Coordinates of C-alpha atoms in Angstrom, one line a residue:
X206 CA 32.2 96.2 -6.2
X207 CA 32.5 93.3 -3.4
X208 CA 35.6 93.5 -0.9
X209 CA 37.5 90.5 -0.7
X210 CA 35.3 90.5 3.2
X211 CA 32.1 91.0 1.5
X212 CA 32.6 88.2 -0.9
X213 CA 30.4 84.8 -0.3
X214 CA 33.1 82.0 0.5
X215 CA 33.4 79.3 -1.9
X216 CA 31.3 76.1 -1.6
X217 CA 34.4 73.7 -1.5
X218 CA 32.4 70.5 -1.3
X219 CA 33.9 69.0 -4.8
X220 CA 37.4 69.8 -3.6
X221 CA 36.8 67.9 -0.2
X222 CA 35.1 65.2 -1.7
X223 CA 38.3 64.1 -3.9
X224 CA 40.9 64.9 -0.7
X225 CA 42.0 68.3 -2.0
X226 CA 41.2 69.6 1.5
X227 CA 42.7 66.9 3.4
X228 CA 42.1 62.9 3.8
X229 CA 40.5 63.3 6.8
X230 CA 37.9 66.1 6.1
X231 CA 37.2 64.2 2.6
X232 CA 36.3 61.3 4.3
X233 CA 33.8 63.3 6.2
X234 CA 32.3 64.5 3.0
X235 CA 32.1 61.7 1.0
X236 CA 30.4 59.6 4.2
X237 CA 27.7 62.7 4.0
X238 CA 27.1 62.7 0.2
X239 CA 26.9 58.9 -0.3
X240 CA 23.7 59.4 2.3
X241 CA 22.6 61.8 0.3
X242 CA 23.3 59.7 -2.8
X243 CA 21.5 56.2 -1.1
X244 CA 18.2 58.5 0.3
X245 CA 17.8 59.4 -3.1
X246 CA 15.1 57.4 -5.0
X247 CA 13.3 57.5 -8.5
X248 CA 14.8 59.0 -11.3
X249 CA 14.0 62.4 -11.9
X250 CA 15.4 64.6 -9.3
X251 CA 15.6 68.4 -8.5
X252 CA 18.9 69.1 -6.8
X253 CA 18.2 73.0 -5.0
X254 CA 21.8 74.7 -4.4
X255 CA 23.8 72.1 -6.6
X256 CA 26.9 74.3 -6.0
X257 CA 29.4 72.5 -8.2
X258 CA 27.9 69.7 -9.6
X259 CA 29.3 67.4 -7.4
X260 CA 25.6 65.2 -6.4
X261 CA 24.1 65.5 -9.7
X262 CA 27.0 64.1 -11.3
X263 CA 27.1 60.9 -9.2
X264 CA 23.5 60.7 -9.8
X265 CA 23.8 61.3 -13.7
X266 CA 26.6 58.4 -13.5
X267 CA 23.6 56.1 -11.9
X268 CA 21.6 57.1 -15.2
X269 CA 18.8 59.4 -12.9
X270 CA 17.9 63.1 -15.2
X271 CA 18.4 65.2 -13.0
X272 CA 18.1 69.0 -12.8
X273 CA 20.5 71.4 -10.5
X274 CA 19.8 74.8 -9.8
X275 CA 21.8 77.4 -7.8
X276 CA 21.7 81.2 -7.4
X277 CA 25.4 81.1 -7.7
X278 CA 26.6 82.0 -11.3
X279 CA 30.2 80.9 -10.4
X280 CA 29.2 77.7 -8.8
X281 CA 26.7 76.8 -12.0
X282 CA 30.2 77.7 -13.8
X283 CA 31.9 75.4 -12.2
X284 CA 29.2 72.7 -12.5
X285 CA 28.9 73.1 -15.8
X286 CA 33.0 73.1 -15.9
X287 CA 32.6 69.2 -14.2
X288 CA 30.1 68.6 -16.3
X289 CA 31.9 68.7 -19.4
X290 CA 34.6 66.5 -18.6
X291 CA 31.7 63.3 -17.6
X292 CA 30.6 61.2 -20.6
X293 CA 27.9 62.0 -23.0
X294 CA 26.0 59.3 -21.7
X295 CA 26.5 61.3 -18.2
X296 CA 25.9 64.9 -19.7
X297 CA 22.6 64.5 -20.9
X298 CA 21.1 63.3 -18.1
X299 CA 21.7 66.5 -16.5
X300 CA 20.4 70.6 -16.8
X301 CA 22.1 72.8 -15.0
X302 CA 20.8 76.5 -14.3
X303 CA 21.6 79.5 -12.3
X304 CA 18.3 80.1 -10.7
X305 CA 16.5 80.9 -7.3
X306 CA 14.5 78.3 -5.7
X307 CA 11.8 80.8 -5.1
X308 CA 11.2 82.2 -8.5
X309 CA 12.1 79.1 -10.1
X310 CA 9.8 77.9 -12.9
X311 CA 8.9 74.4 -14.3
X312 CA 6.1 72.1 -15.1
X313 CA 8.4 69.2 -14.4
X314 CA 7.9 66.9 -10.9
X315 CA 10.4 65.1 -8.8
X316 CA 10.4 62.1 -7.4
X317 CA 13.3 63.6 -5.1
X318 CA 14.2 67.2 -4.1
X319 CA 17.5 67.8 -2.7
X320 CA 18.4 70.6 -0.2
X321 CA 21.6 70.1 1.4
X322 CA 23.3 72.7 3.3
X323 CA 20.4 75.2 2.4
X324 CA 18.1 76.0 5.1
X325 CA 20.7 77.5 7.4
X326 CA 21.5 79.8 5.2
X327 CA 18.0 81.0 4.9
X328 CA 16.3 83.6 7.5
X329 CA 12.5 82.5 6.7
X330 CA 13.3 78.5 5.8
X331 CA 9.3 77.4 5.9
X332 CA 9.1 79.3 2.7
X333 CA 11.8 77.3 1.1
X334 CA 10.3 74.3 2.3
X335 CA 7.0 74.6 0.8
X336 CA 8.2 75.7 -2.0
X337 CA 10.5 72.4 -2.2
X338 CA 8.1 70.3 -1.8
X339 CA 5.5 71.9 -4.2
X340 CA 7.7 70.0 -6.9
X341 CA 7.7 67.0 -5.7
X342 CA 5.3 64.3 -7.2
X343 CA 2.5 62.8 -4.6
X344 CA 4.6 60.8 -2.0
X345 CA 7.8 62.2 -3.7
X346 CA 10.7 62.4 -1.1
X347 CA 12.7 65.5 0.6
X348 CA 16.1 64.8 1.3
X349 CA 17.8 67.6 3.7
X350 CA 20.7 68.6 5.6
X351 CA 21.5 70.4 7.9
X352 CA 25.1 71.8 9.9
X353 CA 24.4 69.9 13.5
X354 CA 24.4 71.8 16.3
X355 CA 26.8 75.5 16.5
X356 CA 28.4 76.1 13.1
X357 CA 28.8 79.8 12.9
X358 CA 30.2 80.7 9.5
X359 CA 29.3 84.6 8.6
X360 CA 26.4 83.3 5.9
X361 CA 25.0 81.3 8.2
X362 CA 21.6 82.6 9.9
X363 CA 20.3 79.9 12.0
X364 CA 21.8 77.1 14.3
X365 CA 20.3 73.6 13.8
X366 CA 19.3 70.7 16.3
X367 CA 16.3 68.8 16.2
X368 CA 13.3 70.6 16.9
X369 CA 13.4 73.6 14.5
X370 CA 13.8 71.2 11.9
X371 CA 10.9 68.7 12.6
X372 CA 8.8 72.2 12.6
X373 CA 10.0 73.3 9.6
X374 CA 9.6 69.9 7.4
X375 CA 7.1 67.8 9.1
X376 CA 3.9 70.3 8.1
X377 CA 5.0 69.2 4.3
X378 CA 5.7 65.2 5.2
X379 CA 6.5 62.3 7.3
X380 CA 10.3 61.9 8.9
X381 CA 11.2 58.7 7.4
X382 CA 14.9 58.8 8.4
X383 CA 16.7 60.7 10.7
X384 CA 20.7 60.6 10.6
X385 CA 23.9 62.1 12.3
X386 CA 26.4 62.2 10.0
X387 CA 29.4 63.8 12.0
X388 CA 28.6 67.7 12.7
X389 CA 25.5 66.9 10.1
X390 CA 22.1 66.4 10.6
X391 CA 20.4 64.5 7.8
X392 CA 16.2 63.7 7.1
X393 CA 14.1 61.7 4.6
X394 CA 10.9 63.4 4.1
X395 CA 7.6 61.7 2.4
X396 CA 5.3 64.0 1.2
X397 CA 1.7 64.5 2.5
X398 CA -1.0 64.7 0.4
X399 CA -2.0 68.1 2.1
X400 CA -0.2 70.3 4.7
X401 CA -0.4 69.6 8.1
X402 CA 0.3 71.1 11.5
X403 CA 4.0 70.5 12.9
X404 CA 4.3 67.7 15.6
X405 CA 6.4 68.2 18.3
X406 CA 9.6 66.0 19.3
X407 CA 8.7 62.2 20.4
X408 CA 10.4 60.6 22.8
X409 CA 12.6 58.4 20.4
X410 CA 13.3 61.2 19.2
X411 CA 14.7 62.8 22.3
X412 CA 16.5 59.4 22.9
X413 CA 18.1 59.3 19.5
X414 CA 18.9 63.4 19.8
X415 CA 21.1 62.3 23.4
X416 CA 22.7 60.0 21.5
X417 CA 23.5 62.3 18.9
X418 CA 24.5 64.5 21.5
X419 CA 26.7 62.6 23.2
X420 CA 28.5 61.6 20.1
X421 CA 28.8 65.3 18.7
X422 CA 30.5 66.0 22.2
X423 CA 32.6 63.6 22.0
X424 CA 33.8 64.4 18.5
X425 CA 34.3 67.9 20.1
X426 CA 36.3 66.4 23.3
X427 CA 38.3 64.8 21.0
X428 CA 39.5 68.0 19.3
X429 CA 40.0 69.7 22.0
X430 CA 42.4 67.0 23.3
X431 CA 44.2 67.2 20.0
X432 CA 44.3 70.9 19.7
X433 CA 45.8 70.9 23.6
X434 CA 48.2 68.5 22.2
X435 CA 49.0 70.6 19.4
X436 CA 49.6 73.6 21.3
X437 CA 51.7 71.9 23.7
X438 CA 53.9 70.6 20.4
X439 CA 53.6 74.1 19.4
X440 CA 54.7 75.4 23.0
X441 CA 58.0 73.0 23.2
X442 CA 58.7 74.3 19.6
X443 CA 58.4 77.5 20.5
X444 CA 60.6 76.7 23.7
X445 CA 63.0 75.7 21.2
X446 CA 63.1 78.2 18.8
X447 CA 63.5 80.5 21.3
X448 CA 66.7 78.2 22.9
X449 CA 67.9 78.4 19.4
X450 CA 67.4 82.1 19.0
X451 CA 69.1 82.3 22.5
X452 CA 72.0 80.2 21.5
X453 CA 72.2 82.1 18.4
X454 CA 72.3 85.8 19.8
X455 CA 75.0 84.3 22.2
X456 CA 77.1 82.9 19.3
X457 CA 77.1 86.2 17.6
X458 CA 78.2 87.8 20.8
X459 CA 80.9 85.8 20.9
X460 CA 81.7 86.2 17.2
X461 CA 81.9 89.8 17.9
X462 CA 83.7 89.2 21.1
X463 CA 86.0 87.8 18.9
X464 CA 86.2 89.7 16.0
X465 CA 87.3 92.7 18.4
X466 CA 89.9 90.6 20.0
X467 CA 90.9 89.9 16.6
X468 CA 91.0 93.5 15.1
X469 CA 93.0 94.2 18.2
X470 CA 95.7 91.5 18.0
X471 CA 95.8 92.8 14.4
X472 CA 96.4 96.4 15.6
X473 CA 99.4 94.7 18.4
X474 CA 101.0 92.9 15.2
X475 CA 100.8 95.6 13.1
X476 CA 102.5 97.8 15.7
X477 CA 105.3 95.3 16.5
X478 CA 105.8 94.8 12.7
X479 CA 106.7 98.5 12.3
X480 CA 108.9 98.0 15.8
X481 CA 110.5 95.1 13.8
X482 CA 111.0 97.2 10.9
X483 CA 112.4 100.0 12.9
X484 CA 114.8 97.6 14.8
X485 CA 115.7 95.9 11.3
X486 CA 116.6 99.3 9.9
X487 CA 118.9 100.3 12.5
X488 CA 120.7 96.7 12.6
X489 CA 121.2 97.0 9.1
X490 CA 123.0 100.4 9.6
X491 CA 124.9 98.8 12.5
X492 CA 125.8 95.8 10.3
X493 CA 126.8 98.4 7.8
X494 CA 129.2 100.6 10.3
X495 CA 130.5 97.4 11.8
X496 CA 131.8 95.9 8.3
X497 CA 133.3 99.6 7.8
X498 CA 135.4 99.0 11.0
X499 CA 135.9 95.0 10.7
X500 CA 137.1 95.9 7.5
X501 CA 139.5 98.4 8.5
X502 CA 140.8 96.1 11.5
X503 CA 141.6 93.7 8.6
X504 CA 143.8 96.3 6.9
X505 CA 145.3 97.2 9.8
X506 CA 145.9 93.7 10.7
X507 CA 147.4 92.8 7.1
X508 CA 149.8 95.6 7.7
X509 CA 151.0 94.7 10.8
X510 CA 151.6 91.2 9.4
X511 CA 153.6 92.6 6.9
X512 CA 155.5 95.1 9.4
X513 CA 155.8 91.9 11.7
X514 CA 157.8 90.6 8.7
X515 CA 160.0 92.7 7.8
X516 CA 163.6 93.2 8.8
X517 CA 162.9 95.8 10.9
X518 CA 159.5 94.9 12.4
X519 CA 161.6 91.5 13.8
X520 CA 164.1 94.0 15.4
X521 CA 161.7 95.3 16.9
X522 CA 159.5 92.7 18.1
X523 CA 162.8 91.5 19.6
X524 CA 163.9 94.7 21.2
X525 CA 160.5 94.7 23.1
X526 CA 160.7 91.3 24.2
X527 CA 164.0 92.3 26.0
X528 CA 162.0 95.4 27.5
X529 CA 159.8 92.8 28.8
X530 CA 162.0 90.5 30.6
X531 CA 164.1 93.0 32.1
X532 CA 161.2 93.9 33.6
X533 CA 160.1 90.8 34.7
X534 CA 164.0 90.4 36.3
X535 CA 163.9 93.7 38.1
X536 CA 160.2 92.5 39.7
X537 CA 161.8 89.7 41.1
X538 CA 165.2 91.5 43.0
X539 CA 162.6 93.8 44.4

């Protein structure tokens, strides 16, 4: 059973094509696929690694037969899946089998073979370009691509420039076109009558490979100034989230800060309120003793009143009011 690692990644190319994988990237693909579409002539064409149908679908909705093969089962499934939601007019214009290029059978010939994003997969790619071109009908066409340059993805067993590829394809045919299509390299082939010995790279060819060069590098400069620029957006957010994590911890300091002052204010008021209680309790009981006495004053006062009154409380009163000012005459003899 395949680990999730060991599992061969999924040929996204349909995805891409209709922006699933971003505007930008799709615009890539489609500008790579409508070359592969235009380089495409005649009308019976053998598409070699059709992964999910995309090409031979755009060619079935030109009216071209055309047959797809792949040694994926899933991406055939997923082909087939595309397939079935095209036209009828669209649907039987196109087979689609799970098969391997090298022990794939028919009597059928091309006037176009496909084999886009193949050969760098492949550790002995002459053999799959002779056996390409062996269906191809007499001055049938090759169409290839290839990643450009360093593309290191784990299935990937060779890196492509120029002159590995003119040694691989131009023992089978004549380079009719040669294309940079982004990170891509694309060639036209026309097929010999008979095989012939490779031919090195001419200088138009090293002229046009500086060019492509220069633009690939440039495409690369380019995203390297927009990854810096992304990581230094990335950098000030990080600044930031870090200011905010600061200013965070030191609002929960001073939450707790205050949640201690608080718990201890609560402790003062719950001390002074039992002080308060303590002090109301033993005012009440004064209050209480006091009205004890105030009333008692009262009483005493009601029955001096009444003493003051009477017949012999007046004699009295009088008598000391005598003492008082015999006093005050003897004080002032002396």
């Amino acid at each position: 059973m395949q680990t999730k690692q060991m599992m061969r990644p999924k040929d996204e190319i349909r995805a891409a094509y209709y922006d699933q994988l971003g505007v930008a990237f799709g615009k890539k693909v489609r500008s790579r696929v409508h070359w592969i579409i235009r380089e495409t002539k005649g009308s019976q064409i053998l598409d070699i690694g059709c992964s999910g149908g995309l090409v031979p679908i755009l060619l079935g909705r030109e009216g071209k037969q055309v047959v797809g093969i792949d040694v994926s089962p899933e991406a055939i499934e997923e082909a087939t899946a595309a397939l079935g939601e095209e036209a009828h007019s669209v649907q039987e214009l196109i087979h689609l089998e799970e098969a391997n290029l090298m022990t794939f059978q028919t009597s059928q010939r091309f006037d176009t073979v496909l084999m886009t994003e193949v050969l760098e997969h492949i550790g002995e790619p002459e053999r799959f370009v002779e056996k390409a071109c062996s269906f191809l009908k007499p001055g049938g066409r090759l169409v290839v691509t290839v990643p450009f340059g360093v593309n290191d993805y784990a299935d990937h067993k060779r890196t492509y420039y120029l002159q590995h590829l003119l040694e691989q394809l131009t023992p089978y045919g004549t380079i009719e076109q040669l294309e940079r299509i982004d990170k891509w390299l694309g060639v036209t082939l026309t097929l010999h009558p008979e095989k012939q010995p490779s031919r090195p790279v001419t200088e138009q060819e090293v002229s046009w490979l500086e060019t492509a060069f220069e633009a690939v590098e440039r495409l690369h400069l380019t995203e390297i100034v927009r990854l810096k620029q992304l990581n230094k957006k990335w950098e000030l957010k990080q600044q930031k989230q870090q200011d905010i994590e600061q200013e965070q911890a030191e609002l929960v300091s001073e939450r707790d800060q205050l949640t201690r002052q608080l718990a201890e204010k609560e402790d003062e008021i719950e001390l002074l309120t039992q002080q308060y209680q303590m002090v109301l309790e033993r005012y009440e009981g004064a209050l209480v003793s006091n009205l004890d006495v105030l009333e008692a004053n009262a009483e005493w006062k009601s029955k001096y009143r009444s003493l003051a009154n009477s017949k012999l409380g007046k004699i009295v009163i009088r008598y000391w009011k005598f003492r008082r000012n015999v006093k005050k005459r003897r004080a002032r003899r002396r």
